[in-house]
Short mmCIF file of C-alpha atoms and ligand atoms in Angstrom, two decimals:
data_model
loop_
_atom_site.label_atom_id
_atom_site.label_comp_id
_atom_site.label_asym_id
_atom_site.label_seq_id
_atom_site.Cartn_x
_atom_site.Cartn_y
_atom_site.Cartn_z
CA MET A 1 61.88 98.00 129.71
CA ASN A 2 60.49 94.90 131.26
CA ARG A 3 56.74 95.17 130.93
CA VAL A 4 55.67 93.22 127.87
CA PHE A 5 52.32 93.04 126.12
CA ILE A 6 51.87 90.39 123.43
CA LYS A 7 49.12 90.90 120.88
CA THR A 8 48.22 87.82 118.89
CA TYR A 9 46.65 87.66 115.43
CA GLY A 10 45.42 84.55 113.63
CA CYS A 11 45.10 80.92 114.58
CA GLN A 12 45.40 78.83 117.73
CA MET A 13 48.98 77.95 116.82
CA ASN A 14 49.80 81.62 117.15
CA GLU A 15 48.03 81.82 120.49
CA ARG A 16 50.03 78.87 121.68
CA ASP A 17 53.32 80.34 120.42
CA SER A 18 52.53 83.62 122.21
CA GLU A 19 51.82 81.75 125.42
CA ALA A 20 55.17 79.95 125.17
CA VAL A 21 56.98 83.28 124.52
CA ALA A 22 55.21 84.76 127.55
CA ALA A 23 56.34 81.84 129.72
CA MET A 24 59.95 82.16 128.52
CA LEU A 25 59.94 85.92 129.13
CA ARG A 26 58.57 85.48 132.63
CA ALA A 27 61.28 83.00 133.43
CA ARG A 28 63.77 85.69 132.34
CA GLY A 29 62.33 88.27 134.72
CA TYR A 30 60.05 90.15 132.33
CA ARG A 31 56.52 91.00 133.37
CA ILE A 32 53.64 90.15 131.08
CA VAL A 33 51.11 92.95 131.47
CA PRO A 34 47.41 92.60 130.69
CA ASP A 35 46.97 95.86 128.79
CA GLU A 36 48.77 97.71 126.11
CA ASP A 37 48.98 101.06 127.88
CA SER A 38 51.18 99.88 130.70
CA ALA A 39 53.65 98.07 128.41
CA ASP A 40 57.05 99.29 127.37
CA VAL A 41 57.59 96.39 125.02
CA MET A 42 54.89 95.51 122.52
CA LEU A 43 55.18 92.26 120.59
CA LEU A 44 52.82 91.58 117.68
CA ASN A 45 52.55 87.89 116.88
CA THR A 46 51.29 88.02 113.32
CA CYS A 47 49.36 86.07 110.69
CA SER A 48 49.92 86.01 106.91
CA VAL A 49 47.17 83.67 105.76
CA ARG A 50 45.14 86.50 104.24
CA ASP A 51 46.16 89.99 103.25
CA MET A 52 43.72 91.51 105.70
CA ALA A 53 45.53 89.89 108.64
CA GLU A 54 48.85 91.36 107.52
CA GLN A 55 47.31 94.80 106.99
CA LYS A 56 45.87 94.77 110.50
CA ALA A 57 49.26 94.11 112.08
CA ILE A 58 50.98 96.68 109.88
CA GLY A 59 48.34 99.26 110.86
CA LYS A 60 48.91 98.46 114.51
CA ALA A 61 52.69 98.72 114.19
CA SER A 62 52.37 102.15 112.49
CA TYR A 63 50.14 103.30 115.30
CA LEU A 64 52.69 102.10 117.86
CA ALA A 65 55.41 103.99 116.00
CA GLN A 66 53.64 107.21 117.06
CA LYS A 67 53.98 106.14 120.65
CA LYS A 68 57.66 105.58 120.10
CA LYS A 69 58.04 109.16 118.89
CA ARG A 70 57.00 110.27 122.37
CA ASN A 71 59.02 107.57 124.11
CA PRO A 72 62.08 106.45 122.14
CA ARG A 73 62.73 103.61 124.58
CA PHE A 74 59.44 101.94 123.69
CA VAL A 75 60.20 98.65 121.93
CA ILE A 76 58.16 97.27 119.03
CA GLY A 77 58.60 93.65 117.92
CA ILE A 78 56.98 91.75 115.07
CA LEU A 79 56.93 87.99 115.52
CA GLY A 80 55.64 84.99 113.64
CA CYS A 81 54.27 84.46 110.17
CA MET A 82 54.46 87.99 108.76
CA ALA A 83 57.96 88.41 110.18
CA GLN A 84 58.92 85.19 108.40
CA ASN A 85 57.12 86.11 105.19
CA ARG A 86 58.46 89.64 104.80
CA GLY A 87 61.63 89.65 106.87
CA ALA A 88 63.83 92.73 106.89
CA ALA A 89 61.69 94.28 104.12
CA LEU A 90 59.22 95.12 106.89
CA LEU A 91 61.69 97.73 108.10
CA ASP A 92 61.21 99.72 104.87
CA ALA A 93 57.53 100.21 105.65
CA LEU A 94 58.00 100.26 109.42
CA PRO A 95 61.38 101.85 110.23
CA ASP A 96 60.55 102.13 113.94
CA VAL A 97 60.31 98.41 114.50
CA ASP A 98 63.12 97.11 116.73
CA LEU A 99 62.72 93.38 116.50
CA ILE A 100 61.68 90.93 113.78
CA VAL A 101 61.51 87.27 114.82
CA GLY A 102 60.41 84.43 112.54
CA THR A 103 58.40 81.30 113.28
CA GLN A 104 61.40 79.11 114.15
CA LYS A 105 62.96 81.62 116.53
CA PHE A 106 60.31 82.37 119.15
CA HIS A 107 62.58 80.93 121.85
CA GLN A 108 65.18 83.60 121.04
CA VAL A 109 62.85 86.47 122.00
CA PRO A 110 64.17 86.74 125.60
CA ASP A 111 67.79 86.95 124.40
CA HIS A 112 66.91 89.55 121.79
CA LEU A 113 65.03 91.71 124.29
CA ASP A 114 67.95 91.41 126.72
CA ASN A 115 70.26 92.63 123.97
CA LEU A 116 68.00 95.54 123.05
CA ARG A 117 67.80 96.46 126.69
CA ALA A 118 71.59 96.33 127.05
CA ALA A 119 71.97 98.56 123.98
CA GLN A 120 69.52 101.08 125.44
CA ALA A 121 71.30 101.03 128.79
CA ALA A 122 74.61 101.65 127.06
CA GLY A 123 73.00 104.71 125.48
CA ALA A 124 73.17 103.48 121.88
CA VAL A 125 72.74 106.48 119.60
CA LEU A 126 71.63 104.62 116.51
CA PRO A 127 68.61 102.39 116.82
CA THR A 128 69.58 98.78 117.38
CA ARG A 129 67.51 96.45 115.25
CA ILE A 130 67.43 92.69 115.33
CA VAL A 131 66.12 90.53 112.49
CA ASP A 132 66.13 86.79 113.20
CA ILE A 133 64.23 84.68 110.69
CA ALA A 134 66.56 81.76 110.00
CA GLU A 135 65.42 78.16 110.00
CA GLU A 136 66.46 76.16 113.02
CA ALA A 137 66.53 72.38 113.29
CA GLY A 138 64.56 71.23 116.32
CA SER A 139 62.71 74.53 116.80
CA GLN A 140 59.40 72.61 117.02
CA ASN A 141 60.64 71.31 120.39
CA THR A 142 60.93 74.78 121.90
CA ILE A 143 57.19 75.48 122.18
CA ARG A 144 56.59 73.65 125.45
CA GLU A 145 56.31 76.07 128.41
CA HIS A 146 52.86 77.14 129.62
CA VAL A 147 51.48 80.11 131.47
CA LEU A 148 48.47 78.72 133.28
CA GLU A 149 45.91 80.99 134.87
CA ASP A 150 44.63 80.09 138.29
CA ARG A 151 42.48 76.95 137.86
CA GLN A 152 42.89 76.82 134.10
CA VAL A 153 40.95 73.88 132.72
CA THR A 154 41.87 73.85 129.00
CA ALA A 155 45.25 74.05 127.27
CA PHE A 156 46.81 73.86 123.83
CA VAL A 157 49.76 71.56 123.15
CA SER A 158 51.83 72.05 120.02
CA ILE A 159 52.73 68.67 118.52
CA GLN A 160 54.07 69.68 115.14
CA GLN A 161 55.17 72.69 113.10
CA GLY A 162 55.10 73.42 109.39
CA CYS A 163 53.29 71.85 106.47
CA ASN A 164 54.38 70.10 103.27
CA MET A 165 51.02 69.89 101.55
CA ASP A 166 51.52 72.89 99.27
CA CYS A 167 47.90 73.81 98.75
CA ALA A 168 48.03 76.25 95.84
CA PHE A 169 46.51 79.16 97.79
CA CYS A 170 48.42 78.79 101.05
CA ILE A 171 51.35 80.78 102.42
CA VAL A 172 51.80 78.53 105.48
CA PRO A 173 54.42 76.19 103.95
CA LYS A 174 56.51 79.32 103.38
CA THR A 175 55.91 80.96 106.76
CA ARG A 176 56.04 77.82 108.89
CA GLY A 177 58.50 75.72 106.90
CA ASP A 178 58.73 71.95 106.52
CA GLU A 179 56.63 69.58 108.59
CA ARG A 180 58.48 68.76 111.81
CA SER A 181 57.00 66.72 114.65
CA ARG A 182 57.90 66.67 118.31
CA PRO A 183 58.89 63.39 119.97
CA MET A 184 55.82 61.51 121.20
CA ASP A 185 57.27 60.92 124.69
CA GLU A 186 57.81 64.65 125.18
CA ILE A 187 54.28 65.49 124.13
CA VAL A 188 52.83 62.86 126.45
CA ARG A 189 54.98 64.13 129.32
CA GLU A 190 53.79 67.70 128.68
CA CYS A 191 50.16 66.54 128.72
CA GLU A 192 50.74 64.60 131.97
CA GLU A 193 52.25 67.68 133.61
CA LEU A 194 49.32 69.80 132.47
CA ALA A 195 46.91 67.24 133.92
CA ASP A 196 48.86 67.35 137.21
CA ARG A 197 48.45 71.13 137.21
CA GLY A 198 44.68 70.83 136.87
CA VAL A 199 44.14 70.93 133.11
CA ARG A 200 41.25 68.68 132.05
CA GLU A 201 40.98 69.31 128.29
CA ILE A 202 43.85 69.35 125.82
CA THR A 203 43.78 70.49 122.21
CA LEU A 204 46.66 69.08 120.17
CA LEU A 205 47.85 71.62 117.63
CA GLY A 206 49.67 71.55 114.32
CA GLN A 207 49.27 72.82 110.77
CA ILE A 208 48.40 69.30 109.66
CA VAL A 209 48.12 67.26 112.83
CA THR A 210 46.89 64.11 111.13
CA SER A 211 50.35 63.73 109.53
CA TYR A 212 51.97 63.85 112.96
CA GLY A 213 55.13 61.75 113.16
CA ARG A 214 54.80 60.26 109.69
CA ARG A 215 58.56 60.40 109.14
CA ASP A 216 59.55 59.52 112.68
CA TYR A 217 57.33 56.61 113.71
CA GLU A 218 56.04 53.42 112.12
CA HIS A 219 52.42 52.45 111.74
CA THR A 220 51.79 49.62 114.21
CA GLY A 221 48.94 47.23 113.52
CA GLY A 222 47.47 49.64 110.98
CA ILE A 223 47.53 52.50 113.51
CA SER A 224 49.14 55.76 112.40
CA PRO A 225 51.52 57.70 114.66
CA PHE A 226 48.83 60.36 115.17
CA VAL A 227 46.31 57.83 116.44
CA GLN A 228 49.05 56.23 118.59
CA LEU A 229 49.54 59.65 120.17
CA LEU A 230 45.77 60.03 120.71
CA GLU A 231 45.74 56.63 122.44
CA ARG A 232 48.51 57.65 124.80
CA VAL A 233 46.95 61.00 125.66
CA ASN A 234 43.61 59.26 126.15
CA ALA A 235 45.25 57.05 128.78
CA ILE A 236 46.43 59.97 130.96
CA PRO A 237 44.50 59.89 134.23
CA GLY A 238 43.12 63.29 135.13
CA LEU A 239 42.52 64.39 131.57
CA LYS A 240 38.88 64.32 130.57
CA ARG A 241 38.75 65.55 126.99
CA ILE A 242 40.93 65.63 123.89
CA ARG A 243 40.52 67.78 120.79
CA PHE A 244 42.86 68.54 117.91
CA THR A 245 43.26 71.01 115.08
CA SER A 246 43.92 71.32 112.17
CA PRO A 247 43.66 67.99 110.41
CA HIS A 248 43.61 67.24 106.69
CA PRO A 249 40.85 65.10 105.15
CA ARG A 250 43.60 62.84 103.87
CA GLY A 251 44.36 61.88 107.48
CA PHE A 252 40.91 60.36 108.10
CA LYS A 253 41.74 56.73 107.36
CA ASP A 254 39.96 53.85 109.09
CA ASP A 255 42.22 53.99 112.15
CA LEU A 256 41.29 57.60 112.95
CA VAL A 257 37.60 57.07 112.21
CA ALA A 258 37.58 54.03 114.50
CA ALA A 259 39.39 56.01 117.21
CA TYR A 260 36.21 58.06 117.66
CA GLY A 261 34.40 54.89 118.61
CA ARG A 262 36.92 53.65 121.17
CA LEU A 263 38.78 56.62 122.72
CA GLU A 264 36.26 57.92 125.19
CA LYS A 265 38.03 61.24 125.81
CA LEU A 266 38.18 62.17 122.13
CA CYS A 267 35.37 64.71 121.67
CA GLU A 268 32.91 64.18 118.83
CA TYR A 269 33.76 67.50 117.20
CA VAL A 270 35.79 67.47 114.01
CA HIS A 271 37.18 70.41 112.11
CA LEU A 272 37.41 69.03 108.58
CA PRO A 273 38.61 71.65 106.07
CA MET A 274 36.75 71.16 102.79
CA GLN A 275 37.98 74.31 100.96
CA SER A 276 35.81 73.57 97.93
CA GLY A 277 33.13 71.10 96.88
CA SER A 278 34.12 71.16 93.21
CA ASP A 279 36.49 68.43 92.05
CA ARG A 280 37.88 70.73 89.40
CA ILE A 281 38.73 73.45 91.94
CA LEU A 282 40.06 70.94 94.48
CA LYS A 283 42.47 69.77 91.81
CA LEU A 284 43.56 73.32 91.02
CA MET A 285 43.98 73.89 94.75
CA ASN A 286 46.21 70.80 94.95
CA ARG A 287 43.93 69.26 97.55
CA PRO A 288 44.28 65.48 97.18
CA TYR A 289 40.64 64.34 97.62
CA SER A 290 37.38 64.48 95.72
CA ARG A 291 34.00 65.76 96.88
CA ASP A 292 32.79 62.14 97.08
CA ARG A 293 35.70 61.12 99.25
CA TYR A 294 35.10 64.12 101.52
CA ARG A 295 31.43 63.21 101.84
CA GLN A 296 32.36 59.64 102.60
CA ILE A 297 34.57 60.73 105.52
CA VAL A 298 31.71 62.75 106.98
CA ASP A 299 29.36 59.79 106.62
CA ASP A 300 31.89 57.36 108.11
CA LEU A 301 32.39 59.59 111.13
CA ARG A 302 28.64 60.02 111.60
CA ARG A 303 28.26 56.26 111.45
CA VAL A 304 30.74 55.83 114.31
CA ARG A 305 29.35 58.77 116.27
CA PRO A 306 25.83 59.74 115.16
CA ASP A 307 26.04 62.86 117.30
CA MET A 308 29.24 64.08 115.63
CA TYR A 309 29.64 67.85 115.24
CA PHE A 310 31.47 69.20 112.20
CA SER A 311 33.18 72.42 111.34
CA THR A 312 35.08 73.35 108.21
CA ASP A 313 37.13 75.90 106.28
CA ILE A 314 35.90 77.05 102.87
CA ILE A 315 37.52 79.37 100.37
CA VAL A 316 35.13 81.15 98.01
CA GLY A 317 36.37 82.82 94.85
CA PHE A 318 39.47 80.71 94.22
CA PRO A 319 40.82 81.64 90.75
CA GLY A 320 38.63 80.16 88.03
CA GLU A 321 35.73 79.28 90.38
CA THR A 322 32.59 79.41 88.23
CA ALA A 323 28.97 79.58 89.34
CA GLU A 324 28.74 75.80 88.77
CA ASP A 325 31.83 75.17 90.88
CA PHE A 326 30.38 77.27 93.65
CA GLU A 327 27.07 75.43 93.37
CA GLN A 328 28.98 72.20 94.05
CA THR A 329 30.48 73.77 97.16
CA ARG A 330 27.11 75.09 98.29
CA ALA A 331 25.46 71.71 97.84
CA LEU A 332 28.17 69.80 99.70
CA PHE A 333 28.21 72.45 102.41
CA GLU A 334 24.47 72.01 102.86
CA ALA A 335 24.69 68.22 102.82
CA CYS A 336 27.37 68.11 105.51
CA ASN A 337 25.21 70.12 107.90
CA TYR A 338 28.05 71.96 109.64
CA ASP A 339 27.72 73.35 113.13
CA MET A 340 30.51 75.79 112.56
CA ALA A 341 32.37 77.01 109.49
CA TYR A 342 35.03 79.53 108.62
CA VAL A 343 34.30 80.93 105.19
CA PHE A 344 37.13 82.90 103.59
CA LYS A 345 37.19 85.02 100.50
CA TYR A 346 40.21 83.96 98.49
CA SER A 347 43.11 86.34 99.14
CA VAL A 348 46.06 86.48 96.74
CA ARG A 349 49.29 85.49 98.53
CA SER A 350 52.28 86.38 96.48
CA GLY A 351 54.68 83.55 95.81
CA THR A 352 51.94 80.88 95.95
CA PRO A 353 50.94 79.02 92.74
CA ALA A 354 47.37 80.37 92.84
CA ALA A 355 48.57 83.98 92.77
CA ALA A 356 49.68 83.47 89.17
CA MET A 357 46.51 81.69 88.03
CA ALA A 358 44.23 83.21 85.42
CA ASP A 359 40.59 84.15 86.06
CA GLN A 360 40.85 85.80 89.42
CA VAL A 361 37.29 86.21 90.74
CA PRO A 362 35.94 89.75 91.31
CA ASP A 363 35.41 90.88 94.88
CA GLU A 364 31.62 91.31 94.56
CA VAL A 365 31.27 87.69 93.46
CA LYS A 366 33.38 86.48 96.38
CA GLU A 367 31.23 88.53 98.74
CA GLU A 368 27.99 87.12 97.31
CA ARG A 369 29.20 83.53 97.63
CA ASN A 370 30.42 84.26 101.12
CA GLN A 371 26.95 85.47 102.13
CA VAL A 372 25.25 82.40 100.66
CA LEU A 373 27.32 80.08 102.85
CA LEU A 374 27.02 82.24 105.95
CA ARG A 375 23.23 82.19 105.64
CA LEU A 376 23.25 78.40 105.36
CA LEU A 377 25.48 78.19 108.40
CA GLU A 378 23.13 80.33 110.44
CA GLN A 379 20.19 78.10 109.51
CA ASN A 380 22.16 74.99 110.46
CA SER A 381 23.20 76.47 113.73
CA ASP A 382 19.63 77.44 114.62
CA ARG A 383 18.42 74.01 113.67
CA ARG A 384 21.06 72.34 115.83
CA ASN A 385 20.25 74.64 118.74
CA ALA A 386 16.59 73.70 118.47
CA THR A 387 17.47 70.01 118.78
CA LEU A 388 19.54 70.75 121.89
CA LEU A 389 16.75 72.51 123.77
CA GLY A 390 15.48 70.35 126.61
CA THR A 391 18.38 67.89 126.37
CA THR A 392 20.99 67.34 129.07
CA GLN A 393 24.56 67.85 127.87
CA GLU A 394 27.87 66.92 129.47
CA VAL A 395 29.66 70.21 130.15
CA LEU A 396 33.23 70.77 131.31
CA VAL A 397 33.11 73.73 133.69
CA GLU A 398 35.83 76.23 132.73
CA GLY A 399 35.15 79.18 135.03
CA PRO A 400 33.12 82.38 135.34
CA ASP A 401 31.53 83.69 132.14
CA LYS A 402 32.72 87.01 130.71
CA LYS A 403 30.30 89.05 132.79
CA GLY A 404 31.25 87.12 135.91
CA VAL A 405 27.58 86.46 136.64
CA GLN A 406 27.33 82.80 135.77
CA PHE A 407 29.73 80.02 134.89
CA MET A 408 30.70 78.85 131.44
CA GLY A 409 31.77 75.60 129.94
CA ARG A 410 31.58 73.66 126.70
CA THR A 411 29.71 70.63 125.52
CA ARG A 412 31.68 67.83 123.90
CA GLY A 413 30.44 69.30 120.61
CA ASN A 414 32.27 72.54 121.51
CA ARG A 415 29.14 74.60 122.15
CA ILE A 416 29.53 77.27 124.84
CA VAL A 417 27.04 76.96 127.70
CA HIS A 418 26.28 79.46 130.48
CA PHE A 419 24.69 78.27 133.71
CA ALA A 420 24.61 78.92 137.44
CA ALA A 421 27.15 76.79 139.31
CA HIS A 422 29.63 76.82 142.16
CA GLU A 423 33.34 77.53 141.96
CA ARG A 424 34.18 74.10 143.25
CA LEU A 425 32.76 72.60 140.06
CA ILE A 426 35.49 74.22 137.93
CA GLY A 427 37.28 71.41 136.10
CA GLU A 428 34.40 68.96 136.58
CA LEU A 429 32.20 67.36 133.96
CA VAL A 430 28.61 68.17 134.89
CA PRO A 431 25.24 67.51 133.28
CA VAL A 432 23.52 70.71 132.19
CA LYS A 433 19.95 70.88 130.94
CA ILE A 434 19.71 73.30 128.03
CA ASN A 435 16.73 75.61 128.17
CA ARG A 436 17.58 78.54 125.90
CA ALA A 437 19.84 79.21 122.93
CA SER A 438 21.28 82.18 121.08
CA THR A 439 23.42 81.72 117.98
CA ALA A 440 26.68 81.66 119.91
CA VAL A 441 25.70 80.57 123.43
CA LEU A 442 23.46 77.97 125.02
CA TYR A 443 21.91 78.64 128.44
CA GLY A 444 20.98 75.98 130.91
CA GLU A 445 20.91 74.74 134.46
CA LEU A 446 22.79 72.10 136.39
CA ALA A 447 20.95 68.82 136.30
CA LEU A 448 22.75 67.38 139.31
CA ALA A 449 20.52 65.93 141.94
CA GLY A 450 21.78 66.94 145.35
CA VAL A 451 24.48 69.32 144.19
CA GLU A 452 24.18 72.79 145.59
CA ARG A 453 24.93 75.74 143.41
N1 SAH B 1 46.26 73.71 108.53
C1 SAH B 1 46.22 75.09 108.86
C2 SAH B 1 45.60 75.90 107.80
C3 SAH B 1 46.07 77.25 107.91
S1 SAH B 1 45.21 78.35 106.97
C4 SAH B 1 45.63 75.36 110.21
O1 SAH B 1 46.33 75.26 111.18
O2 SAH B 1 44.46 75.72 110.35
C5 SAH B 1 43.57 78.26 107.65
C6 SAH B 1 42.54 78.39 106.59
O3 SAH B 1 42.69 79.63 105.92
C7 SAH B 1 42.67 77.37 105.47
O4 SAH B 1 42.08 76.15 105.80
C8 SAH B 1 41.99 78.05 104.33
O5 SAH B 1 40.60 77.79 104.30
C9 SAH B 1 42.20 79.53 104.63
N2 SAH B 1 43.18 80.11 103.69
C10 SAH B 1 44.46 79.76 103.52
N3 SAH B 1 45.01 80.50 102.54
C11 SAH B 1 44.06 81.35 102.10
C12 SAH B 1 44.00 82.36 101.10
N4 SAH B 1 45.05 82.62 100.33
N5 SAH B 1 42.85 83.03 100.93
C13 SAH B 1 41.77 82.74 101.69
N6 SAH B 1 41.77 81.82 102.63
C14 SAH B 1 42.89 81.10 102.84
FE1 F3S B 2 48.05 75.39 104.17
FE2 F3S B 2 47.14 73.28 102.94
FE3 F3S B 2 49.05 73.01 104.73
S1 F3S B 2 45.90 74.92 103.84
S2 F3S B 2 48.71 74.68 106.15
S3 F3S B 2 49.24 74.06 102.80
S4 F3S B 2 47.32 71.60 104.38
#
């Protein structure tokens, strides 16, 4: 029982947590295997943001339970948000699960697997089950080890856990707990080490990154702790690009807007969750901004960086959302001209304030509104692609593309580009002339005079 496969659902935070668990398991002598079939331990790192995500993981765990019938020593673990949200109750629906580990206990996974293994070796007759979902002070500091592939160019760094915003629809404050930030010096050290190991682009992660350090550090000269952190990461030699996710519109004060004009490594791509364009719905959602304020942030950022790329999160069909409310969202969505957007149909999360609200919106209406925004997004994306044709973009070369035929990298605006290159350019910023575009991928050629492919 030492070959582990970790399957990750949900957001980049989850991906990062899985990577840290993998690193800790490796250090303990476990092998992380690349496919499910060769594993004898299967860990599902789960998401609870929408019901669908939970159902997927539950379906997977039931399927794995069949495998366990054939091989009783097969170990099934459920980690992360759904483990935290449902706890031991999961065992009622999934009696074959061996391990349930919450969002503040990822670092305990190696110990728990060791204990399960010891119980198996001792020939335990009854199944041994471990449920560990307590809160733990300082747990945000345990997500720090990395598993880097050979010549890995990009990495995620977790700077903060939890969220105190209490948006009326959101389960995250329950699954991830209170906002807790890591010490700035530790984050900077981790980024420096990654740069020493060849990483060139870092994405800082948190549930609400723009609030980073608000209880731990002072503003200095009008500069928030988050922007202070950006400044320090920007100063790390070797790093070439910085991104972050997810921010809150509330965090885009003058200091952060101005940072886009002066921190040269900060990429001009902002994920700015709007959720709704109706002031009435924003209020019901407990989102502390108006549509005008949101629009103003977008305009301010475009003023500092005219070539700014935007993405967003939208929820359609929040309880009480009328056709007029949705029209407000549609209009603001169109005006902001997003390059990327995640449009979600509202999903009832029990225990959140919105779950108890009147006027839940029928599924067909949610679907219709969803389609309206997706069509707009497609038009925007095509329009943006058309403006990119013939231009030369700065691309960070990440490695071979999926087919292994060409190389892939991203523009500063986070667009994926495929082009012919040479291995030695991995990790370099290169100019690429764009000559073709599909919705998801741009195609181009190196525009380097004198550089051989
Ligand atoms: N700050 C977090 C947000 C987590 S949830 C982050 O790290 O990204 C991500 C997105 O899911 C939210 O911005 C919201 O648009 C959507 N979402 C959250 N709860 C939802 C629900 N109950 N139904 C539908 N979408 C939801
Ligand atoms: Fe969720 Fe709102 Fe926080 S979307 S993660 S409660 S900012």
